[in-house]
Tab-separated table of C-alpha atoms in Angstrom:
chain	number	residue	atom	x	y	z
R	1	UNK	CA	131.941	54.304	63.905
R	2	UNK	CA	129.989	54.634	67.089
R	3	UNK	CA	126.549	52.857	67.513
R	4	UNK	CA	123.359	55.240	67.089
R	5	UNK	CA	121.305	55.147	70.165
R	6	UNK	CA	117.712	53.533	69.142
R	7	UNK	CA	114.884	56.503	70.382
R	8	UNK	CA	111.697	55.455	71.415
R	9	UNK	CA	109.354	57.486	71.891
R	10	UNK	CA	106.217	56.873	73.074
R	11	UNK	CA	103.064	56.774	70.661
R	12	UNK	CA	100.607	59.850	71.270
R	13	UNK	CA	97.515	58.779	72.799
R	14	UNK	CA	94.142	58.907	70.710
R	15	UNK	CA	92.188	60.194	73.551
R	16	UNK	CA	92.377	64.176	73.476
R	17	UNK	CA	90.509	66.501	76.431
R	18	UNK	CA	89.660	69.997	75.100
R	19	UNK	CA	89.224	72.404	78.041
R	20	UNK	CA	87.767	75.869	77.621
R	21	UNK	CA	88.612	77.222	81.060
R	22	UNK	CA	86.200	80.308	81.630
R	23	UNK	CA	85.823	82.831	84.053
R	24	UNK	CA	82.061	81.679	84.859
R	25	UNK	CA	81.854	77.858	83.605
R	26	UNK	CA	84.091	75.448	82.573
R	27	UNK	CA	83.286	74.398	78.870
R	28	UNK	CA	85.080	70.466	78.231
R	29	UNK	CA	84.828	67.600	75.984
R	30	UNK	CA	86.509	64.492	74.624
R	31	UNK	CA	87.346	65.423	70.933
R	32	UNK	CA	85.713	62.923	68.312
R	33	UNK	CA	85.589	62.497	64.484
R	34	UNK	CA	81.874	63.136	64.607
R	35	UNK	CA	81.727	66.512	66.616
R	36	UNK	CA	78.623	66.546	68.945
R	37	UNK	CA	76.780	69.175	71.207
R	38	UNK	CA	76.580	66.564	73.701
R	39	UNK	CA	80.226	65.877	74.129
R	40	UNK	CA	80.330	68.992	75.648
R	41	UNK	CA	80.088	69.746	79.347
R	42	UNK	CA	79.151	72.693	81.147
R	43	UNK	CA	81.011	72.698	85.252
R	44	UNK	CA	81.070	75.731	86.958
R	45	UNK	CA	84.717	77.108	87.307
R	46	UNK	CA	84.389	78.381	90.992
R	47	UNK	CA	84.303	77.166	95.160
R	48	UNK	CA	81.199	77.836	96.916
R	49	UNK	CA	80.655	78.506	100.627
R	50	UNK	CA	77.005	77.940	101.865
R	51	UNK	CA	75.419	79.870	105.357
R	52	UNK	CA	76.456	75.997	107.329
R	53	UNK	CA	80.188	76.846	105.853
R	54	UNK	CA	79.840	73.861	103.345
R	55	UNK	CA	81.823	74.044	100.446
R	56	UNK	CA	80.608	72.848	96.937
R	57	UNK	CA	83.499	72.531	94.290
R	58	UNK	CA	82.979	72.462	91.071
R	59	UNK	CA	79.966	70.710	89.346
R	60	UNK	CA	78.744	69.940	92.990
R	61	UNK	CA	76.767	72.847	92.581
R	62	UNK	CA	74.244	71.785	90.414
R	63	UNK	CA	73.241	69.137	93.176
R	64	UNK	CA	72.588	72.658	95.586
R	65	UNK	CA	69.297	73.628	96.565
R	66	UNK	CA	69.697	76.356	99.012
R	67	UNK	CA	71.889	79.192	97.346
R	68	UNK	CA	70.909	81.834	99.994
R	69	UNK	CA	73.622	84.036	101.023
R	70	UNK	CA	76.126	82.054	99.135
R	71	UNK	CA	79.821	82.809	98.517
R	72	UNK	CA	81.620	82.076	95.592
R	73	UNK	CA	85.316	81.797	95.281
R	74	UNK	CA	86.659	82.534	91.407
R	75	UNK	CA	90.428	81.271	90.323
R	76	UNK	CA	89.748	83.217	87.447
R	77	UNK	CA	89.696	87.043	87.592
R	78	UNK	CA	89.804	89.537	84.641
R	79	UNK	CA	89.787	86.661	82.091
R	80	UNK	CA	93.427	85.378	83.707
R	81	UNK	CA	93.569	82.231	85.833
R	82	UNK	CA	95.573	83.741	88.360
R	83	UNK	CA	94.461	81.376	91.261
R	84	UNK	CA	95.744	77.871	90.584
R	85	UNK	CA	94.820	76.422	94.319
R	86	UNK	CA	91.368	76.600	93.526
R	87	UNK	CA	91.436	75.713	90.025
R	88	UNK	CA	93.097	72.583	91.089
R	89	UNK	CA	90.453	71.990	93.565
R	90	UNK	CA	88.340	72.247	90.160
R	91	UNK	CA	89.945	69.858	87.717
R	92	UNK	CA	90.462	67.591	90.481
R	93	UNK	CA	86.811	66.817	90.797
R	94	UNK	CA	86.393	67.414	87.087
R	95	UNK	CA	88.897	65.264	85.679
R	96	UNK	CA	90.326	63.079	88.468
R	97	UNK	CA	87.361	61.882	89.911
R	98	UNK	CA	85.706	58.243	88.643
R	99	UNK	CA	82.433	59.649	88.911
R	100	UNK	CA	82.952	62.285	86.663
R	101	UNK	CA	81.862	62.295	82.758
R	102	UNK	CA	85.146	64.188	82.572
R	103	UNK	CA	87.603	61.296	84.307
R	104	UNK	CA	90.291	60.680	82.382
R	105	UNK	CA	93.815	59.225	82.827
R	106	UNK	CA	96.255	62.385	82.022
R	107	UNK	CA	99.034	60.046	81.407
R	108	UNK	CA	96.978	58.493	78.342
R	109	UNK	CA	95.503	61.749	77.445
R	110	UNK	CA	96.595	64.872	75.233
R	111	UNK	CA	95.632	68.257	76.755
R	112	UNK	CA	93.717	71.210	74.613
R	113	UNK	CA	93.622	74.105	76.960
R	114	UNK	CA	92.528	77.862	75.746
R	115	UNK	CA	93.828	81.143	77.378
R	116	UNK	CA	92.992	84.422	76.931
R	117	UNK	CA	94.217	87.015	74.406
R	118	UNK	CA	98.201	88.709	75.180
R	119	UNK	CA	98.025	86.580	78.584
R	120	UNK	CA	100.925	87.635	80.653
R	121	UNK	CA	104.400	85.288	80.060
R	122	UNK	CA	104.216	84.582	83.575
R	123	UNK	CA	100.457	83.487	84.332
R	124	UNK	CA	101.586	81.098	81.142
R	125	UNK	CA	104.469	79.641	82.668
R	126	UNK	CA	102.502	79.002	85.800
R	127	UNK	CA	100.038	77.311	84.154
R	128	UNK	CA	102.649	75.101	81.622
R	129	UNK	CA	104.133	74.217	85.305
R	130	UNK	CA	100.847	73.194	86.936
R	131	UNK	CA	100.024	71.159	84.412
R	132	UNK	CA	103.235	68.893	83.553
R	133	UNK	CA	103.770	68.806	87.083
R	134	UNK	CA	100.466	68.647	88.691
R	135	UNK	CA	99.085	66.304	86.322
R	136	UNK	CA	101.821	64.711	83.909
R	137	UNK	CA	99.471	65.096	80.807
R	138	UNK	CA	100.550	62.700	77.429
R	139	UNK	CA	101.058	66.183	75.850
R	140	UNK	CA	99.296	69.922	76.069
R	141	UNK	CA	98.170	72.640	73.759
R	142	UNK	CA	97.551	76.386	74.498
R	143	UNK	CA	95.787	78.356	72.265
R	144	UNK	CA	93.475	81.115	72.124
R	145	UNK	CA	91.077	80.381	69.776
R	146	UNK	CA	88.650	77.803	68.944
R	147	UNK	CA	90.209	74.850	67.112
R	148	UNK	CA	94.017	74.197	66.265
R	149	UNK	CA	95.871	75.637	63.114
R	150	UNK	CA	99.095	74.478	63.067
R	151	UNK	CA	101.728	73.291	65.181
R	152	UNK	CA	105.692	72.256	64.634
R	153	UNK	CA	107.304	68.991	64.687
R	154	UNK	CA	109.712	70.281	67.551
R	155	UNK	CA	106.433	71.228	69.680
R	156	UNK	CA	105.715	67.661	68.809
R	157	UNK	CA	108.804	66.090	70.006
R	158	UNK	CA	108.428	68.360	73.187
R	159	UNK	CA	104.953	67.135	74.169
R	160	UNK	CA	103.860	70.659	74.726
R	161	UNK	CA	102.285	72.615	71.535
R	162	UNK	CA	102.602	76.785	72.031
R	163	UNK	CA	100.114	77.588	69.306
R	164	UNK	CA	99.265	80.950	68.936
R	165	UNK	CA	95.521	80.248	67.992
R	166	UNK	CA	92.524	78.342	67.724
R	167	UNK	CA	90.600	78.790	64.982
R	168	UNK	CA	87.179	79.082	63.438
R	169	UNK	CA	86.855	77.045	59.875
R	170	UNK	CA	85.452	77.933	56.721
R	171	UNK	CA	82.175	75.678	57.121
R	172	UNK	CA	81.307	78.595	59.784
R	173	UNK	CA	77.788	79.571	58.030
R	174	UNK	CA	76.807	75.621	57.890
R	175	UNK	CA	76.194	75.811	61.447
R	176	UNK	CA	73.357	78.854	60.430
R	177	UNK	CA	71.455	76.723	58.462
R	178	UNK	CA	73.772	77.317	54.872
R	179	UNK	CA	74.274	74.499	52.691
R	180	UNK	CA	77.379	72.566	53.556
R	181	UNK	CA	80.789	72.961	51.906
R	182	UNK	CA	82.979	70.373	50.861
R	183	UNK	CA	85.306	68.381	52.351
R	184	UNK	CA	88.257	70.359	51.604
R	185	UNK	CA	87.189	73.400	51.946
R	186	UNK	CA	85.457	73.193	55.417
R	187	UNK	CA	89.366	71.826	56.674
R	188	UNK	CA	91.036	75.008	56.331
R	189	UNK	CA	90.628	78.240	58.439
R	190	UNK	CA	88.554	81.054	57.429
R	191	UNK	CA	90.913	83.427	55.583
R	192	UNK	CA	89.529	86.495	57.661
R	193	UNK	CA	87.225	86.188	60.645
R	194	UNK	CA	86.095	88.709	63.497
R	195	UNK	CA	86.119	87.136	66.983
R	196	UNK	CA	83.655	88.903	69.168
R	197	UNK	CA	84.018	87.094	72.975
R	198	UNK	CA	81.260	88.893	75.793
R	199	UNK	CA	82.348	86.792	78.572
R	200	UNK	CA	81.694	86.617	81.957
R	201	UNK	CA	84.920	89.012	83.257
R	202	UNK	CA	85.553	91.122	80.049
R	203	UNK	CA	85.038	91.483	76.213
R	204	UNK	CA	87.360	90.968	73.232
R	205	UNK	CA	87.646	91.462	69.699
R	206	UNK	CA	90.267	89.729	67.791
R	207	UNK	CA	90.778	89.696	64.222
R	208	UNK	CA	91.759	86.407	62.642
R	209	UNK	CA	93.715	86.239	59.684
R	210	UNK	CA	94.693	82.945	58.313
R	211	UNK	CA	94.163	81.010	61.662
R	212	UNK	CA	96.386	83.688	63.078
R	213	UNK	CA	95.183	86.465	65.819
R	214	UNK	CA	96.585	90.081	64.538
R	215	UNK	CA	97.734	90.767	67.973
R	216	UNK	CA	98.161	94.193	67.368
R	217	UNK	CA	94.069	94.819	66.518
R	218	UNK	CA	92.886	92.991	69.823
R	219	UNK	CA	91.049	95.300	71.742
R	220	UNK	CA	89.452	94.363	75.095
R	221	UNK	CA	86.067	96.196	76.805
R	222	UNK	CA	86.489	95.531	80.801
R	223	UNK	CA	83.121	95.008	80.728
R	224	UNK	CA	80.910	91.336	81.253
R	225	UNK	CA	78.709	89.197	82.574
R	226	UNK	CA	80.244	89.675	86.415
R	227	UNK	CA	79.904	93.730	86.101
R	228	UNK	CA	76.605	93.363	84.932
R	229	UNK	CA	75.292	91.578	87.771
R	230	UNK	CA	76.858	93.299	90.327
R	231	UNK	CA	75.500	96.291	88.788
R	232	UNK	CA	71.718	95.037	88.985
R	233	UNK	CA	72.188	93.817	92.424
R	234	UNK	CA	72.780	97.514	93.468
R	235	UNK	CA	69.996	98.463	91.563
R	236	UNK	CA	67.586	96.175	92.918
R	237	UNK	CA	69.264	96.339	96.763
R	238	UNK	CA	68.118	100.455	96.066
R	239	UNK	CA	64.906	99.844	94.758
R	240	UNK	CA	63.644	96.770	96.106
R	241	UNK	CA	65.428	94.073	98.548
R	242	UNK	CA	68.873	93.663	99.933
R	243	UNK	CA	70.632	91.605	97.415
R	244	UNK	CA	74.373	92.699	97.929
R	245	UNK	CA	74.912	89.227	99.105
R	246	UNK	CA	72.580	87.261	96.614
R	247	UNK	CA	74.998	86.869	93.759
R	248	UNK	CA	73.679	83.898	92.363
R	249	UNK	CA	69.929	84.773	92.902
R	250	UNK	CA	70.743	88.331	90.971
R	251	UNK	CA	72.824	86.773	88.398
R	252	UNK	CA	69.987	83.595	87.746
R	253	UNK	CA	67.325	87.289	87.414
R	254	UNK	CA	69.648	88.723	84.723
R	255	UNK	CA	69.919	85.956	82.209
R	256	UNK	CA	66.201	85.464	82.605
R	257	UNK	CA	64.806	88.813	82.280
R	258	UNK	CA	67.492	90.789	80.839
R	259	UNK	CA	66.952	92.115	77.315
R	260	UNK	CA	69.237	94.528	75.129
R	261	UNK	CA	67.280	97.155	73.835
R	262	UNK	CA	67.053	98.577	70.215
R	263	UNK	CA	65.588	101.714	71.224
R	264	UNK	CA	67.028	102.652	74.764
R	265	UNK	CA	65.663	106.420	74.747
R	266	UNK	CA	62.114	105.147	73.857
R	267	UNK	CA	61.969	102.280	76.000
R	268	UNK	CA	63.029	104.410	78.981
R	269	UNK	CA	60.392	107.004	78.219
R	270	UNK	CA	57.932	103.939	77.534
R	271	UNK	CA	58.383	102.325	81.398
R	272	UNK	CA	58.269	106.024	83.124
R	273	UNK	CA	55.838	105.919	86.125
R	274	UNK	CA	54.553	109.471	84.573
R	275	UNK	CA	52.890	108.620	81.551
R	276	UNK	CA	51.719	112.499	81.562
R	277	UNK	CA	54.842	113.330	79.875
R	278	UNK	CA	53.692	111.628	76.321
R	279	UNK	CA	50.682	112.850	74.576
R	280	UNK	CA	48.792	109.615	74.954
R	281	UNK	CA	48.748	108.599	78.838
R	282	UNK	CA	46.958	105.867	77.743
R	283	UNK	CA	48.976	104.413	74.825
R	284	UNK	CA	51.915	105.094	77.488
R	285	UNK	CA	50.690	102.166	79.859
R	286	UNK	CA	49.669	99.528	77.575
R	287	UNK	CA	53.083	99.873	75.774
R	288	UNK	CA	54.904	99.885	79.289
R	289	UNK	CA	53.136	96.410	80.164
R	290	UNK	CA	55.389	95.466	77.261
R	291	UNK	CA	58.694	95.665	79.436
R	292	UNK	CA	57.830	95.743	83.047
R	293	UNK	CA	57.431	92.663	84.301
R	294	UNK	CA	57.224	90.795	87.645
R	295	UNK	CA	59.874	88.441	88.835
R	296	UNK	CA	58.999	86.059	91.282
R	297	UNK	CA	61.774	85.230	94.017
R	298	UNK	CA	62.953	81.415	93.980
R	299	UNK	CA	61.993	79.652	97.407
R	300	UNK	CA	64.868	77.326	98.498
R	301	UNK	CA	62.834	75.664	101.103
R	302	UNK	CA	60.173	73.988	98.513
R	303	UNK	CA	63.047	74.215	95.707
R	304	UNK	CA	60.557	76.743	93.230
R	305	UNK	CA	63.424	78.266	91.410
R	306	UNK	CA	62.798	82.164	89.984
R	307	UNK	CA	60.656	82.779	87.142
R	308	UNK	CA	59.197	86.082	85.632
R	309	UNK	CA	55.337	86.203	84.792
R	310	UNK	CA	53.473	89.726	83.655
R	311	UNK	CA	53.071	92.756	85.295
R	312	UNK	CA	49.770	93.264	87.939
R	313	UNK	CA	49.056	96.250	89.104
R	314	UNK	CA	46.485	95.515	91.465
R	315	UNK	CA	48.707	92.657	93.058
R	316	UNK	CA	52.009	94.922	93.511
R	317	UNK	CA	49.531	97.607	95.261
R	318	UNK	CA	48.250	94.338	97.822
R	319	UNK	CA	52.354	93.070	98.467
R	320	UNK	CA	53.300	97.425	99.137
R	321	UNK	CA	50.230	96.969	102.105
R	322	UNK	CA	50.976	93.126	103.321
R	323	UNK	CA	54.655	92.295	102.745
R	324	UNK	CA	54.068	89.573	100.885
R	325	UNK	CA	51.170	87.303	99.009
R	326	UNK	CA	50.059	83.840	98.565
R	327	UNK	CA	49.824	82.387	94.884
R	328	UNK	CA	46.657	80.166	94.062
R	329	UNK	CA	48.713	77.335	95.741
R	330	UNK	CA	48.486	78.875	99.095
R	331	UNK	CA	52.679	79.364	98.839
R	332	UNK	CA	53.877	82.764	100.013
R	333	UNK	CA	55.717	84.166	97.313
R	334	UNK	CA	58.503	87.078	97.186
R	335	UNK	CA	58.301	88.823	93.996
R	336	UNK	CA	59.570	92.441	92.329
R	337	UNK	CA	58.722	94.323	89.570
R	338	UNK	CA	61.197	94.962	87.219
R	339	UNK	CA	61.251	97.674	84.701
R	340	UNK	CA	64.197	99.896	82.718
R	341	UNK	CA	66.091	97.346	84.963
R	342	UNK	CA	65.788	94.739	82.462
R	343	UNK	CA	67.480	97.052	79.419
R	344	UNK	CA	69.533	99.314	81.565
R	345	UNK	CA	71.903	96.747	82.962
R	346	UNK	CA	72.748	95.235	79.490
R	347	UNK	CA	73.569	98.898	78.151
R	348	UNK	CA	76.327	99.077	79.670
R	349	UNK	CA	78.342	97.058	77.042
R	350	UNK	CA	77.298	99.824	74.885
R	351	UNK	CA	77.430	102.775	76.841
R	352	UNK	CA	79.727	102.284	79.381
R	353	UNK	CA	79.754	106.331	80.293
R	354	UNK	CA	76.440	105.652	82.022
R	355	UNK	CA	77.828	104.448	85.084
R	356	UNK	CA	81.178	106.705	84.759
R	357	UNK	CA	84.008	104.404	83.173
R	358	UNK	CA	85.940	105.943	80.957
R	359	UNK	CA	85.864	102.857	78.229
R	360	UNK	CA	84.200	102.927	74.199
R	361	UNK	CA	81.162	100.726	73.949
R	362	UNK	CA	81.114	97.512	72.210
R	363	UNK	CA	80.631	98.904	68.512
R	364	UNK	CA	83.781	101.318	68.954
R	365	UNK	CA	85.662	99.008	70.411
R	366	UNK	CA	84.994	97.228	67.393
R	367	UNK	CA	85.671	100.246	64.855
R	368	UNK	CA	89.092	100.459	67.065
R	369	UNK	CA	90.201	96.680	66.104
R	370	UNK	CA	89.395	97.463	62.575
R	371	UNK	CA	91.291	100.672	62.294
R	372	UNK	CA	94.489	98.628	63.484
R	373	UNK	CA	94.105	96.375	60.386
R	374	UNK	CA	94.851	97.607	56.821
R	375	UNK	CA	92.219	98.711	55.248
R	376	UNK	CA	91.677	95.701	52.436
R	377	UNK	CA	90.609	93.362	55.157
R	378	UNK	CA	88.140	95.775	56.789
R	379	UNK	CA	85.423	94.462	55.257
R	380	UNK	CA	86.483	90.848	54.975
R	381	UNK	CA	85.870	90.744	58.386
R	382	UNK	CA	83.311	92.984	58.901
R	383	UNK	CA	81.382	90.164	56.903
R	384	UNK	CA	82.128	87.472	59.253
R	385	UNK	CA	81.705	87.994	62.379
R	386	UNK	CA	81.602	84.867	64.875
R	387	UNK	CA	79.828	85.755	68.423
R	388	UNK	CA	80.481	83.997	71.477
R	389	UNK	CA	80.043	84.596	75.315
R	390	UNK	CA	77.269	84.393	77.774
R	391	UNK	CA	75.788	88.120	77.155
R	392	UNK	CA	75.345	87.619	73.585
R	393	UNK	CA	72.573	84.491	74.461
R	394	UNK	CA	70.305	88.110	75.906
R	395	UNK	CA	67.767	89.209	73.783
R	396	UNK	CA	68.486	91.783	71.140
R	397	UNK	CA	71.953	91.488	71.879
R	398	UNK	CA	72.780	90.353	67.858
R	399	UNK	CA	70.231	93.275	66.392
R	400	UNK	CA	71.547	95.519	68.625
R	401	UNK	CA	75.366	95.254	67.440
């Protein structure tokens, strides 16, 4: 009877890197039994180019000081990683280097990577190739979701998991302040949950069911954070200075003065120069002082980064006659006043038709999952709801949906 062959196969390390690779940021951490906010790391997912042609990869950026005229480079576009040269350029400095929080050994280190919803079979086959071949990880993960459901002992014996989701778990409301659940309970996945990602190139709802994404219900707004700004930097090139080429400085003015309004009809009418319109001029004004606001320009030679303050009148009129003014410091300062721009950028995720695309706002897009589901888990999921993405941090974004 012929011998059996002895198989040994190596032991899985206990070191596991989970890697949210976004469009804007790169979200990463070293998974632990005692999950903590400061495991997590934030790097930018992008090259920059500066006016001297330096490049800044990666987390490099935060050590910048002069973002004038800078040019970023993006391997992500439309929520797929479709450029894996500069990605690599990324991880390299994010994982590789021994001066990074992030080093790590990928040989002793198992791999949790997420992807976007129905990513495209070949995009995923690039990226299983980059990443066994590039980098030789212990073993790797995909997923779409936000923590791991299930897997297969074949996956396991293959060192490479295809899961088809990670997954929020029932202990959800404990993170809102609700008293925790127990033990068991908080280990399993939320029976029904509605996934509502405003990212940074698009937006997506996804019904979960089970730890399981009902493929057929995804629906996907081509609307996010990069439209946004892009839109606001014409606006403010129009009305104001020439921004076209300030991405960073426009995008830094969105997240700080942006706000989603609850009442976009009335706030409009409320920051209109003629208050003449309303029957109380008056009451017009002090309610427009409310919203309009001044932002002050960052200067990159004394490193003052941008910051909004309130409106004055009597200042504005001085910059229209001298070009610019000095602040009680004696520093020149750059500054613009900013009105329906801070509520009519952020409506576009609602009303897309205001700029001409063709696309439902965020709450039909929502209504449009739902109607692909049958009808008895409509409301399961209606009544959780999990938010994530850089837009829905702006204020009024949660009342507003």
């Amino acid at each position: 009877m012929p011998r059996r062959s002895a198989v040994n196969e190596k032991a899985f390390p206990s070191r596991t890197l989970v890697v949210d690779n976004g469009a804007y940021s790169i979200k990463a951490g070293f998974a632990s039994p005692t999950p903590d906010s400061t495991n997590c790391h934030l790097v930018p997912n992008c090259l920059a180019r500066e006016r001297d042609r330096r490049v800044w990869v990666g987390a490099e950026i935060d050590t910048c000081r002069d973002f004038g005229e800078m040019a970023f480079r993006r391997p992500v576009e439309k929520g797929y990683l479709v450029n894996w040269e500069a990605e690599k350029a990324i991880w390299d400095s994010t994982f590789l280097d021994t001066k990074s929080k992030l080093h790590c050994d990928p040989d002793e280190t198992n791999l949790l990577l997420t992807e976007a919803p129905n990513t495209m079979a070949a995009l995923q086959a690039n990226c299983d190739q980059v990443v066994f071949e590039e980098y030789g990880f212990a073993t790797y993960s995909r997923h779409i979701g936000f923590l791991p459901s299930s897997t297969c002992g074949e996956c396991w014996r293959l060192r490479f998991f295809p899961g088809p989701s990670l997954n929020a778990y029932n202990d959800i409301q404990h993170l809102f302040g609700a008293p925790a659940r127990g033990v068991q309970s908080s280990a399993t996945p939320a029976d029904c949950v509605l996934v509502i990602d405003s990212g940074f190139s698009h937006t997506t709802v996804t019904p979960v069911y089970k730890g399981r994404p009902i493929h057929q219900a995804i629906r996907r707004l081509d609307i996010g954070g990069r439209l946004l700004t892009n839109y606001l930097k014409e606006i403010l090139s129009i009305r104001h200075y020439n921004l076209i080429n300030e991405e960073h400085l426009v995008n830094e003015a969105k997240e700080k003065t942006c706000f989603v309004s609850n009442d976009f009809k009335n706030d409009l009418e409320r920051t209109w120069q003629n208050g003449s319109r309303t029957s109380n001029k008056r009451k017009t004004e002090d309610e427009a002082k409310e919203i309009v606001i001044d932002y002050v320009l960052p200067d990159y030679n004394t490193g003052i980064r941008g910051y909004m303050r309130p409106h004055d009148p009597s200042l504005a009129a001085k910059v229209k006659k001298m070009g610019a003014m000095a602040n009680p410091g004696g520093v020149v300062e750059d500054f613009m006043t900013l009105g329906n721009e801070r509520f009519a950028v952020p409506e576009l995720l609602f009303n897309p038709t205001d700029v001409g695309m063709r696309e439902a706002g965020l709450p039909e897009t929502v209504m449009q999952s739902l109607s692909g589901l049958p009808s008895g888990l409509r409301p399961a999921m209606l009544a959780n709801i999990v938010v994530v993405g850089g837009n829905c941090r702006m204020d009024g974004f949660m009342e507003r949906l």
